[in-house]
Short mmCIF file of C-alpha atoms and ligand atoms in Angstrom, two decimals:
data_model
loop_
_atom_site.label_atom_id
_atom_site.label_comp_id
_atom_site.label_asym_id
_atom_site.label_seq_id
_atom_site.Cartn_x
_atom_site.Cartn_y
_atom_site.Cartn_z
CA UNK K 151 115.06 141.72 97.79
CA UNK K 152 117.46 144.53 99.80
CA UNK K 153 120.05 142.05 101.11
CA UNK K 154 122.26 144.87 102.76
CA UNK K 155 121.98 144.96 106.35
CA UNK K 156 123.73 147.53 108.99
CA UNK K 157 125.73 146.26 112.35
CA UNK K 158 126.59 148.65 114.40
CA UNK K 159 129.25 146.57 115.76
CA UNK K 160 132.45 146.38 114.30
CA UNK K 161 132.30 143.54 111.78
CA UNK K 162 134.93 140.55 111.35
CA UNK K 163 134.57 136.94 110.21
CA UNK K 164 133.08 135.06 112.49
CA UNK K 165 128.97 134.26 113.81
CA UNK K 166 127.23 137.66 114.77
CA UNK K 167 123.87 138.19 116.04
CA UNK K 168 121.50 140.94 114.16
CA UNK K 169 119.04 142.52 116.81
CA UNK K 170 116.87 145.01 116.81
CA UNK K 171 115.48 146.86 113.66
CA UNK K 172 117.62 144.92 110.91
CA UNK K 173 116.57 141.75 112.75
CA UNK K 174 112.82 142.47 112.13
CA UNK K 175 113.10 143.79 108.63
CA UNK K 176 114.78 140.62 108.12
CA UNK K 177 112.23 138.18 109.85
CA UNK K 178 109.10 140.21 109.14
CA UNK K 179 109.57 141.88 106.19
CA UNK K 180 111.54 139.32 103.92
CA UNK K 181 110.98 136.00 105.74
CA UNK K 182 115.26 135.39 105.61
CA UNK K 183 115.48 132.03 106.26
CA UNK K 184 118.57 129.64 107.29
CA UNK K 185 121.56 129.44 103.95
CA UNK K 186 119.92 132.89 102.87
CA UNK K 187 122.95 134.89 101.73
CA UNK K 188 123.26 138.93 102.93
CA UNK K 189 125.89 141.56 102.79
CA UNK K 190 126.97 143.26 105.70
CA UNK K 191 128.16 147.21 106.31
CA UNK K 192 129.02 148.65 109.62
CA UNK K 193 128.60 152.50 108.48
CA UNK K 194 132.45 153.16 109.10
CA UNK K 195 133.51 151.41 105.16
CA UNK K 196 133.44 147.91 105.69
CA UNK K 197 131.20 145.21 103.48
CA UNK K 198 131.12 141.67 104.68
CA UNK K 199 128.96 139.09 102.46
CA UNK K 200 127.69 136.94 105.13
CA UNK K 201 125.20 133.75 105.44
CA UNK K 202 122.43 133.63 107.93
CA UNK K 203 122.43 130.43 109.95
CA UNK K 204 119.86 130.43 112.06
CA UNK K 205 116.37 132.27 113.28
CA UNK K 206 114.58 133.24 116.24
CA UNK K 207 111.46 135.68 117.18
CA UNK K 208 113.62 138.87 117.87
CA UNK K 209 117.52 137.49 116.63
CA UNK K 210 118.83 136.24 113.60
CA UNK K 211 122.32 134.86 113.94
CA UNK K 212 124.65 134.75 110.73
CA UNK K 213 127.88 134.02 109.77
CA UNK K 214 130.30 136.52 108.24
CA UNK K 215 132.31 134.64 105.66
CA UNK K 216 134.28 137.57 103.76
CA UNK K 217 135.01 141.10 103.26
CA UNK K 218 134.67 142.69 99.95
CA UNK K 219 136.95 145.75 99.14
CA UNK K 220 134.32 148.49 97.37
CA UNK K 221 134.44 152.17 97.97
CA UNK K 222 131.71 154.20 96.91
CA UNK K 223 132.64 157.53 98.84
CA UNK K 224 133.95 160.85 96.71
CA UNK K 225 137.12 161.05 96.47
CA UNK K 226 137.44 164.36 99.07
CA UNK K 227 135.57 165.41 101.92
CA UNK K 228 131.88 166.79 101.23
CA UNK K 229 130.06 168.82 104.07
CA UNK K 230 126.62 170.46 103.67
CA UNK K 231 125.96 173.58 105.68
CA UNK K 232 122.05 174.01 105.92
CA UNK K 233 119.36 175.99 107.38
CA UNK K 234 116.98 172.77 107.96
CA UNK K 235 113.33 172.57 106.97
CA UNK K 236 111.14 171.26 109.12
CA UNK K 237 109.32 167.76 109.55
CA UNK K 238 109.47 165.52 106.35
CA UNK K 239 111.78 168.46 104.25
CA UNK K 240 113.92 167.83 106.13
CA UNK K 241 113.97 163.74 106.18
CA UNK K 242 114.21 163.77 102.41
CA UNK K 243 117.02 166.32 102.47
CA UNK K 244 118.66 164.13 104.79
CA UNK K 245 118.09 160.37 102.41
CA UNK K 246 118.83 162.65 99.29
CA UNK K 247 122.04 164.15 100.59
CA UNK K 248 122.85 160.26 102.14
CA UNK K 249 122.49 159.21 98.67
CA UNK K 250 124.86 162.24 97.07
CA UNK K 251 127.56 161.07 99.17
CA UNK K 252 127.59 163.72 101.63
CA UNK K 253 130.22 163.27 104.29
CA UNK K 254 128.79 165.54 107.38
CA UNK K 255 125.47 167.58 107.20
CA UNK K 256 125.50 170.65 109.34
CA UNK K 257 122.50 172.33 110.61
CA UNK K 258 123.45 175.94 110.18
CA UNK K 259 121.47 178.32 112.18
CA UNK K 260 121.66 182.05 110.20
CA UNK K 261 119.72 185.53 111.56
CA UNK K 262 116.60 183.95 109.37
CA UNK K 263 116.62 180.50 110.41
CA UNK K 264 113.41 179.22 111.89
CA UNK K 265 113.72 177.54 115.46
CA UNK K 266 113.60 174.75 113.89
CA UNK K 267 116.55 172.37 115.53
CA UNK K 268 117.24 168.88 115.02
CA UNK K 269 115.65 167.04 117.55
CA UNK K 270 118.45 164.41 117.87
CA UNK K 271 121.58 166.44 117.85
CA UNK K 272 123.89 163.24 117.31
CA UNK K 273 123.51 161.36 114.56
CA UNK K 274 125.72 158.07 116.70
CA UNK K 275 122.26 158.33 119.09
CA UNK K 276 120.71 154.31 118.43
CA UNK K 277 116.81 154.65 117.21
CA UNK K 278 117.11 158.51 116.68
CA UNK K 279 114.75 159.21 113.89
CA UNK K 280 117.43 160.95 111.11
CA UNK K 281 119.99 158.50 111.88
CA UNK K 282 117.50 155.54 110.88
CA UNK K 283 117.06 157.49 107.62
CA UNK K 284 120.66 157.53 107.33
CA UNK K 285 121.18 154.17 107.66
CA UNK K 286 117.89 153.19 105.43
CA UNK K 287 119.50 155.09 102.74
CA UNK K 288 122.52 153.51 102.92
CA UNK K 289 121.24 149.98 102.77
CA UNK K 290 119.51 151.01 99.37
CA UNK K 291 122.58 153.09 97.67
CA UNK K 292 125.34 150.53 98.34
CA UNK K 293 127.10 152.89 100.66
CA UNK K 294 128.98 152.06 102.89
CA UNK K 295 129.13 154.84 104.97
CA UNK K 296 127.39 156.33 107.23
CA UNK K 297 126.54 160.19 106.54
CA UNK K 298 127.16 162.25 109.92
CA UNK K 299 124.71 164.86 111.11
CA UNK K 300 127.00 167.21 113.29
CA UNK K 301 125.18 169.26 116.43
CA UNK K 302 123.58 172.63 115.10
CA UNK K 303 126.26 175.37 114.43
CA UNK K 304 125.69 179.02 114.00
CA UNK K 305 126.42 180.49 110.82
CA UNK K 306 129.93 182.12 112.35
CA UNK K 307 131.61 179.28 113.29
CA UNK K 308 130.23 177.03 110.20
CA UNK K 309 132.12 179.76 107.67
CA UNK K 310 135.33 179.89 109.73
CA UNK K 311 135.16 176.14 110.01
CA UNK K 312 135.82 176.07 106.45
CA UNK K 313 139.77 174.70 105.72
CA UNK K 314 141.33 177.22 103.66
CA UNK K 315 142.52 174.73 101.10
CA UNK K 316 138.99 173.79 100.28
CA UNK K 317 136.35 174.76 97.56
CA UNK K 318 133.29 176.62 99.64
CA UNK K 319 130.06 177.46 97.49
CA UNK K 320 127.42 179.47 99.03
CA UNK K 321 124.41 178.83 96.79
CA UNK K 322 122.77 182.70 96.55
CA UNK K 323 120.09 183.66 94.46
CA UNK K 324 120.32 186.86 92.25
CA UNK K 325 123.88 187.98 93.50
CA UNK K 326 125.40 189.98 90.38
CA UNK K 327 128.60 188.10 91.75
CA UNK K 328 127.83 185.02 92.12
CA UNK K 329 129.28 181.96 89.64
CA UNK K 330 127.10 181.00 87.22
CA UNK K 331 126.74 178.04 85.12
CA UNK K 332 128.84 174.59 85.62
CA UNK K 333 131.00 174.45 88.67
CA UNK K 334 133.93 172.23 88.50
CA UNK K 335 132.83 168.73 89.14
CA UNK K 336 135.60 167.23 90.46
CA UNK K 337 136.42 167.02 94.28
CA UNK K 338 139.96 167.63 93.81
CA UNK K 339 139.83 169.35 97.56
CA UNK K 340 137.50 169.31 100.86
CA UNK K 341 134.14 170.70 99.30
CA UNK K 342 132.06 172.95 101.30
CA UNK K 343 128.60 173.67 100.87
CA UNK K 344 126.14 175.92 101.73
CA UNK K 345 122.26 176.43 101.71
CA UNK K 346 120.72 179.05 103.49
CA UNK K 347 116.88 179.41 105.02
CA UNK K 348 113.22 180.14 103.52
CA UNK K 349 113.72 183.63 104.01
CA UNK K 350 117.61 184.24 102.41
CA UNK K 351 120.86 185.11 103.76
CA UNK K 352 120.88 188.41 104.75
CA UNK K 353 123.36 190.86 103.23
CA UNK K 354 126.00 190.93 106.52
CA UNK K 355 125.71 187.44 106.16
CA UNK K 356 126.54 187.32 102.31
CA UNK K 357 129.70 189.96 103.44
CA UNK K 358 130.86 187.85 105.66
CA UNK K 359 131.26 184.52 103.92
CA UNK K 360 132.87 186.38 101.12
CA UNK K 361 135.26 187.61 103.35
CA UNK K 362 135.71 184.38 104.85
CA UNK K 363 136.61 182.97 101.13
CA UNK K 364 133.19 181.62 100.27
CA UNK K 365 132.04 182.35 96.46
CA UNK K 366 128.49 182.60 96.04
CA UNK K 367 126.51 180.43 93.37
CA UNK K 368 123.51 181.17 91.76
CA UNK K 369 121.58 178.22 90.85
CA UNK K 370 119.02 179.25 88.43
CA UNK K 371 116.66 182.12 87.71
CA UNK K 372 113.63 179.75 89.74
CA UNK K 373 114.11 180.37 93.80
CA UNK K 374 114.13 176.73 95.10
CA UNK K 375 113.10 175.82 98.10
CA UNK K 376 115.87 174.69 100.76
CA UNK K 377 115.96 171.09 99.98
CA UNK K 378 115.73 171.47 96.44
CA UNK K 379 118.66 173.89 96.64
CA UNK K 380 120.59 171.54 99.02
CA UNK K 381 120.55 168.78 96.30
CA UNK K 382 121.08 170.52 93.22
CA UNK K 383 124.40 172.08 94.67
CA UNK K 384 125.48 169.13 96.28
CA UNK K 385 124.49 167.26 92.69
CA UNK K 386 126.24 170.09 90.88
CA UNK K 387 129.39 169.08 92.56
CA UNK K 388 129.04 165.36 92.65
CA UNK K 389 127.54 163.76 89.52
CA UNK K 390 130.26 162.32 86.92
CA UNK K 391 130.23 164.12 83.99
CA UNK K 392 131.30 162.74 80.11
N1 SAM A 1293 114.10 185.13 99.06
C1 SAM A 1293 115.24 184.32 99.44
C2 SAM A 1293 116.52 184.89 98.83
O1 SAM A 1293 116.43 185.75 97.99
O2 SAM A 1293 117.61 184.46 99.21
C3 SAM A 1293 114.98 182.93 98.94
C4 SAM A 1293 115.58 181.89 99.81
S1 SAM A 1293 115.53 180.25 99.12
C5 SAM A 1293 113.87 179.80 99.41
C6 SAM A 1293 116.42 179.34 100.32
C7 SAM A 1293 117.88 179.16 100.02
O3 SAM A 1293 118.02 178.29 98.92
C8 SAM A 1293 118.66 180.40 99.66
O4 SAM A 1293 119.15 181.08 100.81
C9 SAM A 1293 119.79 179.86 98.83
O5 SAM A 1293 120.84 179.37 99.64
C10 SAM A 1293 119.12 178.70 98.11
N2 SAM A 1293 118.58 179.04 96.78
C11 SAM A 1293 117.30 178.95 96.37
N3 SAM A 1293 117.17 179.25 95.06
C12 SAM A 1293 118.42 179.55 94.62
C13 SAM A 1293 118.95 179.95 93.36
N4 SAM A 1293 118.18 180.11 92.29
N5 SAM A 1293 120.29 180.18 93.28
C14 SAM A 1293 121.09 180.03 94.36
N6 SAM A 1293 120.63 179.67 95.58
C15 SAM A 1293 119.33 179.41 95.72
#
């Protein structure tokens, strides 16, 4: 059974209630019962093993007996610039790039971006639908951490965002200049990322992140769809190697 559970109230030792969604998956789904034993995460790094002590129809009530020091974040900064697919693209983009480690996903909206937005610009927003699949990814991984989903930015102010000590890949197909082959794995520095949409950046576009210190990555002679793009660069740059 999953025994990870989110609060999204700070968590110290002591009795706290579970409510709402992580209350029912634990009534309804796994039966928890009284002396069942569950760990804890409140999305901001903290893991508490805790013991459930008693059950009612909407509440379960627990105790939190200990925190446990783990840290399963990358060791820098990872953000993931994106022209978003639509609908269920872009719910497994978000669990897949949960999973990766991603540290902030950014809706970047380019000259051919659909209108596509995200409907819940927050990801803090209670019940919003990417923010559940945030948190459901979480519980599975082990992490600790919640990935944030930053309001929609244009493709401007996403580039220029940027810190100029950081590494920023631009994944572009076909580009004589892009970097080919294995990127450095380690995230010795804040790591940038960026995917662009269905129809490609377009070449002003590709000019300007150059400019802006962005070096473009081709990922294959195969055109992958957003998503698939997404992870494979974000992979690229986060798997151990050796
Ligand atoms: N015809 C478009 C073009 O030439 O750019 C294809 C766009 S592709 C469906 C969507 C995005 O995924 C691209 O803007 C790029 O960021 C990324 N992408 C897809 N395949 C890629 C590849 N082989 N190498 C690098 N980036 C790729």
């Amino acid at each position: 059974m999953n025994r990870r559970f989110f609060s999204p109230a700070p968590l110290q030792i002591g009795p706290l209630q579970l409510t709402g969604t992580e209350a029912h998956h634990l009534l309804h789904v796994l039966r928890a019962t009284p002396g069942d034993e569950i760990i804890l995460f409140d999305g901001a790094g903290g893991e508490f093993s805790a013991c459930i002590e008693s059950t009612a129809r909407k509440t379960v009530t627990c105790q939190v007996v200990q925190q446990r020091t783990v840290n399963r974040e990358l060791p820098a900064e990872l953000v993931l610039g994106v022209a978003l697919p639509k609908g269920e693209r872009q719910r497994w983009l978000v669990e897949k790039a949960t999973e990766l480690g991603v540290t902030r996903l950014v809706p970047v909206e380019t000259s051919r971006s659909t209108q596509q937005r995200v409907k819940q610009q927050r990801s803090s927003t209670p019940g919003d639908r990417l923010q559940r699949t945030v948190i459901e990814s979480c519980k599975q991984c082990g992490r600790n951490q919640l990935m944030d989903i930053s309001p929609p930015a244009s493709l401007d102010v996403f580039l220029r965002a940027a810190p100029a000590e950081s590494h920023r890949w631009m994944a572009h197909p076909q580009d004589a200049t892009s970097a080919r082959g294995c990127v450095t794995p380690t995230i010795d520095l804040p790591t940038w990322l960026l995917v662009g949409p269905e129809g490609g950046f377009t070449e002003n576009e590709t000019t300007q992140a150059k400019a802006e210190g962005w070096q473009t990555i081709d990922l294959g002679p195969r055109i992958l769809r957003v998503e698939t793009a997404a992870i494979a660069l974000t992979s690229l740059v986060t798997l151990p190697t050796g």
